CSV table of C-alpha atoms and ligand atoms in Angstrom, one decimal:
chain,number,residue,atom,x,y,z
A,28,UNK,CA,104.0,76.0,-148.7
A,29,UNK,CA,103.0,77.3,-152.1
A,30,UNK,CA,104.5,80.6,-153.3
A,31,UNK,CA,102.2,83.6,-153.7
A,32,UNK,CA,102.6,86.4,-156.3
A,33,UNK,CA,104.3,89.6,-155.2
A,34,UNK,CA,102.6,92.9,-156.0
A,35,UNK,CA,105.1,93.4,-158.8
A,36,UNK,CA,104.4,90.0,-160.3
A,37,UNK,CA,100.6,90.6,-160.1
A,38,UNK,CA,101.2,93.8,-162.1
A,39,UNK,CA,103.4,91.9,-164.6
A,40,UNK,CA,100.8,89.2,-165.2
A,41,UNK,CA,97.7,91.5,-165.0
A,42,UNK,CA,96.5,90.6,-168.5
A,43,UNK,CA,96.4,87.0,-167.6
A,44,UNK,CA,94.8,87.6,-164.2
A,45,UNK,CA,91.9,89.5,-165.6
A,46,UNK,CA,91.0,86.5,-167.7
A,47,UNK,CA,88.3,84.7,-165.5
A,48,UNK,CA,89.6,81.3,-166.6
A,49,UNK,CA,93.0,82.1,-165.2
A,50,UNK,CA,92.5,84.6,-162.3
A,51,UNK,CA,95.0,84.9,-159.5
A,52,UNK,CA,94.8,81.2,-158.6
A,53,UNK,CA,95.8,80.2,-162.2
A,54,UNK,CA,98.8,82.5,-162.3
A,55,UNK,CA,99.9,81.3,-158.8
A,56,UNK,CA,99.6,77.7,-160.1
A,57,UNK,CA,102.1,78.7,-162.8
A,58,UNK,CA,104.4,80.3,-160.3
A,59,UNK,CA,104.5,77.0,-158.3
A,60,UNK,CA,104.9,74.8,-161.4
A,61,UNK,CA,108.1,73.0,-162.3
A,62,UNK,CA,108.4,72.1,-166.0
A,63,UNK,CA,111.0,70.0,-167.8
A,64,UNK,CA,111.8,70.9,-171.4
A,65,UNK,CA,113.9,68.3,-173.3
A,66,UNK,CA,115.4,69.6,-176.6
A,67,UNK,CA,116.2,73.3,-177.1
A,68,UNK,CA,115.8,73.5,-180.9
A,69,UNK,CA,113.0,74.9,-183.0
A,70,UNK,CA,110.3,73.5,-180.7
A,71,UNK,CA,112.1,74.1,-177.4
A,72,UNK,CA,113.0,77.8,-178.0
A,73,UNK,CA,109.4,79.1,-178.4
A,74,UNK,CA,108.0,76.7,-175.8
A,75,UNK,CA,110.6,77.5,-173.1
A,76,UNK,CA,110.3,81.2,-173.9
A,77,UNK,CA,106.5,81.2,-173.5
A,78,UNK,CA,106.7,79.1,-170.3
A,79,UNK,CA,109.2,81.5,-168.9
A,80,UNK,CA,107.6,84.8,-169.8
A,81,UNK,CA,104.1,83.5,-168.9
A,82,UNK,CA,105.3,83.1,-165.3
A,83,UNK,CA,106.2,79.4,-164.7
A,84,UNK,CA,108.3,79.4,-161.5
A,85,UNK,CA,110.9,76.7,-162.4
A,86,UNK,CA,112.1,75.4,-165.8
A,87,UNK,CA,114.8,72.8,-166.5
A,88,UNK,CA,116.3,72.7,-170.0
A,89,UNK,CA,118.0,69.6,-171.3
A,90,UNK,CA,120.1,69.5,-174.6
A,91,UNK,CA,123.6,68.4,-175.5
A,92,UNK,CA,123.8,70.4,-178.7
A,93,UNK,CA,125.6,73.6,-179.5
A,94,UNK,CA,124.3,76.7,-181.3
A,95,UNK,CA,125.0,76.6,-185.1
A,96,UNK,CA,124.3,79.4,-187.6
A,97,UNK,CA,121.8,77.1,-189.4
A,98,UNK,CA,119.7,77.1,-186.2
A,99,UNK,CA,119.2,80.9,-186.1
A,100,UNK,CA,116.2,81.2,-188.5
A,101,UNK,CA,114.0,79.3,-186.0
A,102,UNK,CA,115.7,79.2,-182.7
A,103,UNK,CA,115.2,82.8,-181.6
A,104,UNK,CA,116.7,82.5,-178.2
A,105,UNK,CA,120.2,82.4,-179.8
A,106,UNK,CA,122.2,85.1,-181.5
A,107,UNK,CA,125.1,85.0,-183.9
A,108,UNK,CA,127.5,85.8,-181.1
A,109,UNK,CA,126.4,82.6,-179.3
A,110,UNK,CA,127.3,80.2,-182.2
A,111,UNK,CA,129.5,77.5,-180.6
A,112,UNK,CA,128.0,77.8,-177.1
A,113,UNK,CA,125.9,75.1,-175.5
A,114,UNK,CA,122.2,75.8,-176.4
A,115,UNK,CA,121.1,75.4,-172.8
A,116,UNK,CA,123.7,78.0,-171.6
A,117,UNK,CA,122.7,80.5,-174.3
A,118,UNK,CA,119.0,79.8,-173.6
A,119,UNK,CA,119.4,80.3,-169.9
A,120,UNK,CA,121.1,83.7,-170.4
A,121,UNK,CA,118.3,84.9,-172.7
A,122,UNK,CA,115.5,83.5,-170.5
A,123,UNK,CA,117.0,85.1,-167.4
A,124,UNK,CA,117.0,88.4,-169.1
A,125,UNK,CA,113.3,88.0,-170.1
A,126,UNK,CA,112.2,86.9,-166.6
A,127,UNK,CA,114.7,87.0,-163.7
A,128,UNK,CA,112.1,85.5,-161.4
A,129,UNK,CA,112.0,82.2,-163.3
A,130,UNK,CA,114.5,79.7,-161.9
A,131,UNK,CA,116.3,78.0,-164.8
A,132,UNK,CA,118.3,74.8,-164.4
A,133,UNK,CA,120.2,73.4,-167.3
A,134,UNK,CA,121.7,70.0,-168.3
A,135,UNK,CA,124.0,69.8,-171.3
A,136,UNK,CA,124.1,66.1,-171.8
A,137,UNK,CA,121.9,63.2,-172.9
A,138,UNK,CA,120.5,61.3,-170.1
A,139,UNK,CA,120.2,57.5,-169.5
A,140,UNK,CA,116.9,56.0,-168.4
A,141,UNK,CA,117.7,56.1,-164.7
A,142,UNK,CA,118.8,59.8,-164.7
A,143,UNK,CA,115.9,60.8,-166.9
A,144,UNK,CA,113.4,59.1,-164.6
A,145,UNK,CA,114.9,60.9,-161.5
A,146,UNK,CA,114.7,64.2,-163.3
A,147,UNK,CA,111.1,63.7,-164.5
A,148,UNK,CA,110.1,62.9,-160.9
A,149,UNK,CA,111.3,66.4,-159.8
A,150,UNK,CA,108.9,68.1,-162.3
A,151,UNK,CA,105.1,68.4,-162.7
A,152,UNK,CA,105.1,68.2,-166.5
A,153,UNK,CA,107.4,67.3,-169.4
A,154,UNK,CA,107.6,68.9,-172.9
A,155,UNK,CA,109.3,66.7,-175.5
A,156,UNK,CA,110.9,69.1,-177.9
A,157,UNK,CA,113.5,66.6,-179.3
A,158,UNK,CA,114.1,66.0,-182.9
A,159,UNK,CA,114.3,62.2,-183.2
A,160,UNK,CA,112.0,59.2,-182.6
A,161,UNK,CA,114.5,57.3,-180.3
A,162,UNK,CA,114.5,60.2,-177.8
A,163,UNK,CA,110.7,60.6,-178.0
A,164,UNK,CA,110.2,56.9,-177.3
A,165,UNK,CA,112.6,57.1,-174.3
A,166,UNK,CA,110.9,60.2,-172.8
A,167,UNK,CA,107.4,58.7,-173.4
A,168,UNK,CA,108.3,55.5,-171.6
A,169,UNK,CA,109.9,57.3,-168.6
A,170,UNK,CA,107.0,59.8,-168.3
A,171,UNK,CA,104.5,57.0,-168.3
A,172,UNK,CA,106.5,55.1,-165.6
A,173,UNK,CA,106.8,58.2,-163.5
A,174,UNK,CA,103.1,59.1,-164.0
A,175,UNK,CA,103.9,62.6,-165.4
A,176,UNK,CA,101.9,64.4,-168.1
A,177,UNK,CA,103.9,64.6,-171.4
A,178,UNK,CA,103.2,67.2,-174.1
A,179,UNK,CA,104.9,65.6,-177.1
A,180,UNK,CA,105.5,67.4,-180.4
A,181,UNK,CA,107.4,66.9,-183.7
A,182,UNK,CA,107.8,69.0,-186.8
A,183,UNK,CA,109.4,68.5,-190.2
A,184,UNK,CA,109.1,70.2,-193.6
A,185,UNK,CA,105.7,72.0,-193.5
A,186,UNK,CA,104.2,69.5,-191.0
A,187,UNK,CA,103.7,69.3,-187.3
A,188,UNK,CA,102.1,67.1,-184.7
A,189,UNK,CA,101.1,67.3,-181.1
A,190,UNK,CA,99.9,64.8,-178.5
A,191,UNK,CA,99.2,65.0,-174.7
A,192,UNK,CA,100.0,61.8,-173.0
A,193,UNK,CA,98.4,61.6,-169.5
A,194,UNK,CA,99.4,58.4,-167.6
A,195,UNK,CA,97.0,59.4,-164.8
A,196,UNK,CA,94.1,58.9,-167.2
A,197,UNK,CA,95.7,55.8,-168.8
A,198,UNK,CA,95.7,57.6,-172.2
A,199,UNK,CA,97.2,56.1,-175.3
A,200,UNK,CA,100.9,57.0,-175.4
A,201,UNK,CA,103.4,58.3,-178.0
A,202,UNK,CA,104.5,54.7,-178.7
A,203,UNK,CA,100.9,53.8,-179.6
A,204,UNK,CA,100.9,56.7,-182.1
A,205,UNK,CA,104.4,56.1,-183.5
A,206,UNK,CA,103.5,52.7,-184.9
A,207,UNK,CA,101.4,54.5,-187.5
A,208,UNK,CA,104.4,56.4,-188.9
A,209,UNK,CA,106.8,54.9,-191.5
A,210,UNK,CA,110.0,53.4,-190.2
A,211,UNK,CA,112.0,55.8,-192.3
A,212,UNK,CA,112.7,58.7,-190.0
A,213,UNK,CA,114.3,61.6,-191.7
A,214,UNK,CA,115.8,64.4,-189.7
A,215,UNK,CA,115.2,68.1,-190.4
A,216,UNK,CA,118.8,68.3,-191.6
A,217,UNK,CA,117.9,65.9,-194.4
A,218,UNK,CA,114.3,66.9,-195.1
A,219,UNK,CA,114.2,70.6,-194.2
A,220,UNK,CA,111.9,72.6,-191.9
A,221,UNK,CA,110.0,75.8,-192.5
A,222,UNK,CA,110.7,78.1,-189.6
A,223,UNK,CA,107.1,79.4,-188.9
A,224,UNK,CA,105.8,75.9,-188.8
A,225,UNK,CA,108.1,74.6,-186.1
A,226,UNK,CA,107.6,77.8,-184.2
A,227,UNK,CA,103.8,77.4,-184.3
A,228,UNK,CA,104.0,73.9,-183.0
A,229,UNK,CA,106.4,74.9,-180.1
A,230,UNK,CA,104.0,77.7,-179.3
A,231,UNK,CA,101.1,75.3,-179.2
A,232,UNK,CA,103.1,73.0,-176.9
A,233,UNK,CA,103.5,75.9,-174.4
A,234,UNK,CA,99.8,76.9,-174.9
A,235,UNK,CA,98.6,73.4,-173.9
A,236,UNK,CA,101.1,73.0,-171.0
A,237,UNK,CA,100.3,76.4,-169.5
A,238,UNK,CA,96.5,75.7,-169.5
A,239,UNK,CA,97.0,72.2,-168.1
A,240,UNK,CA,99.2,73.5,-165.3
A,241,UNK,CA,96.3,75.8,-164.4
A,242,UNK,CA,93.9,72.8,-164.5
A,243,UNK,CA,92.4,73.5,-167.9
A,244,UNK,CA,92.4,70.5,-170.3
A,245,UNK,CA,92.3,71.6,-173.9
A,246,UNK,CA,93.1,68.4,-175.7
A,247,UNK,CA,91.7,64.9,-175.0
A,248,UNK,CA,94.6,62.8,-173.6
A,249,UNK,CA,96.1,60.5,-176.3
A,250,UNK,CA,94.5,62.4,-179.2
A,251,UNK,CA,96.9,63.2,-182.1
A,252,UNK,CA,96.7,66.6,-183.7
A,253,UNK,CA,98.5,67.2,-187.0
A,254,UNK,CA,99.2,70.5,-188.7
A,255,UNK,CA,99.7,71.2,-192.4
A,256,UNK,CA,101.6,74.5,-192.9
A,257,UNK,CA,100.8,74.7,-196.6
A,258,UNK,CA,97.0,74.9,-196.0
A,259,UNK,CA,97.0,76.2,-192.4
A,260,UNK,CA,94.8,73.4,-191.3
A,261,UNK,CA,94.7,71.2,-188.2
A,262,UNK,CA,93.4,67.6,-188.1
A,263,UNK,CA,92.5,65.6,-185.1
A,264,UNK,CA,92.7,61.8,-184.8
A,265,UNK,CA,91.5,59.6,-181.9
A,266,UNK,CA,94.2,56.9,-181.9
A,267,UNK,CA,93.3,53.8,-180.0
A,268,UNK,CA,95.9,52.4,-177.6
A,269,UNK,CA,97.9,49.5,-179.1
A,270,UNK,CA,96.9,46.5,-177.0
A,271,UNK,CA,100.5,45.3,-177.3
A,272,UNK,CA,102.1,48.6,-176.2
A,273,UNK,CA,104.7,47.8,-173.6
A,274,UNK,CA,104.5,51.3,-172.2
A,275,UNK,CA,100.8,52.1,-171.5
A,276,UNK,CA,99.2,48.7,-171.5
A,277,UNK,CA,99.3,46.3,-168.5
A,278,UNK,CA,101.6,43.4,-169.4
B,309,ZN,ZN1,101.1,53.1,-175.6
């Protein structure tokens, strides 16, 4: 049976509940939602924090990385005192302090396909907050196979991108979009990243996820959104599915 909001929770989320698009039913949908956040860096920190403080009932965090001082400008869940700790452990402590009602599970290792598929199955939605194309392709393929909505994001330098992949609507997937990028994949270590840009993209990921969990679709599935942090502009691209895509096209 679905959980209902306590009186105290209804008071906490009052500013959401007065919005007619959300109402009590939307906030209770968040309370009963289970969201998987993979990657707890510059995208995962703002995304997980907003999911948690906005009232999502259960969040699982996956990351095998430890907190470094070079993370601190953008990864606000962590403090200097937590340098050297697993990110997922430091994040869990901070998120618990922000919202003790939110059940946080953590996994501090990289997952193979089989374990990732089993984990995805236990959740309603997946946020890909990882920092490399190989992980994004793996998560995309497993989400498609398990028929779970994926909110995929990436950010580097002053740029960011977002895509909602919805297998239930047979939308084009991340692999269809990734063929448009150059094969040379620099990391943020090599190319740099401007803290407000990655934070904005992670915030948008949570924004999209929260609305979708409440049944409000804000982005056409498969569409690619790109952000330019030097001109503060978004662009939107309808990317057709790759007819050869092994993930989203029937073989
Ligand atoms: Zn595809």
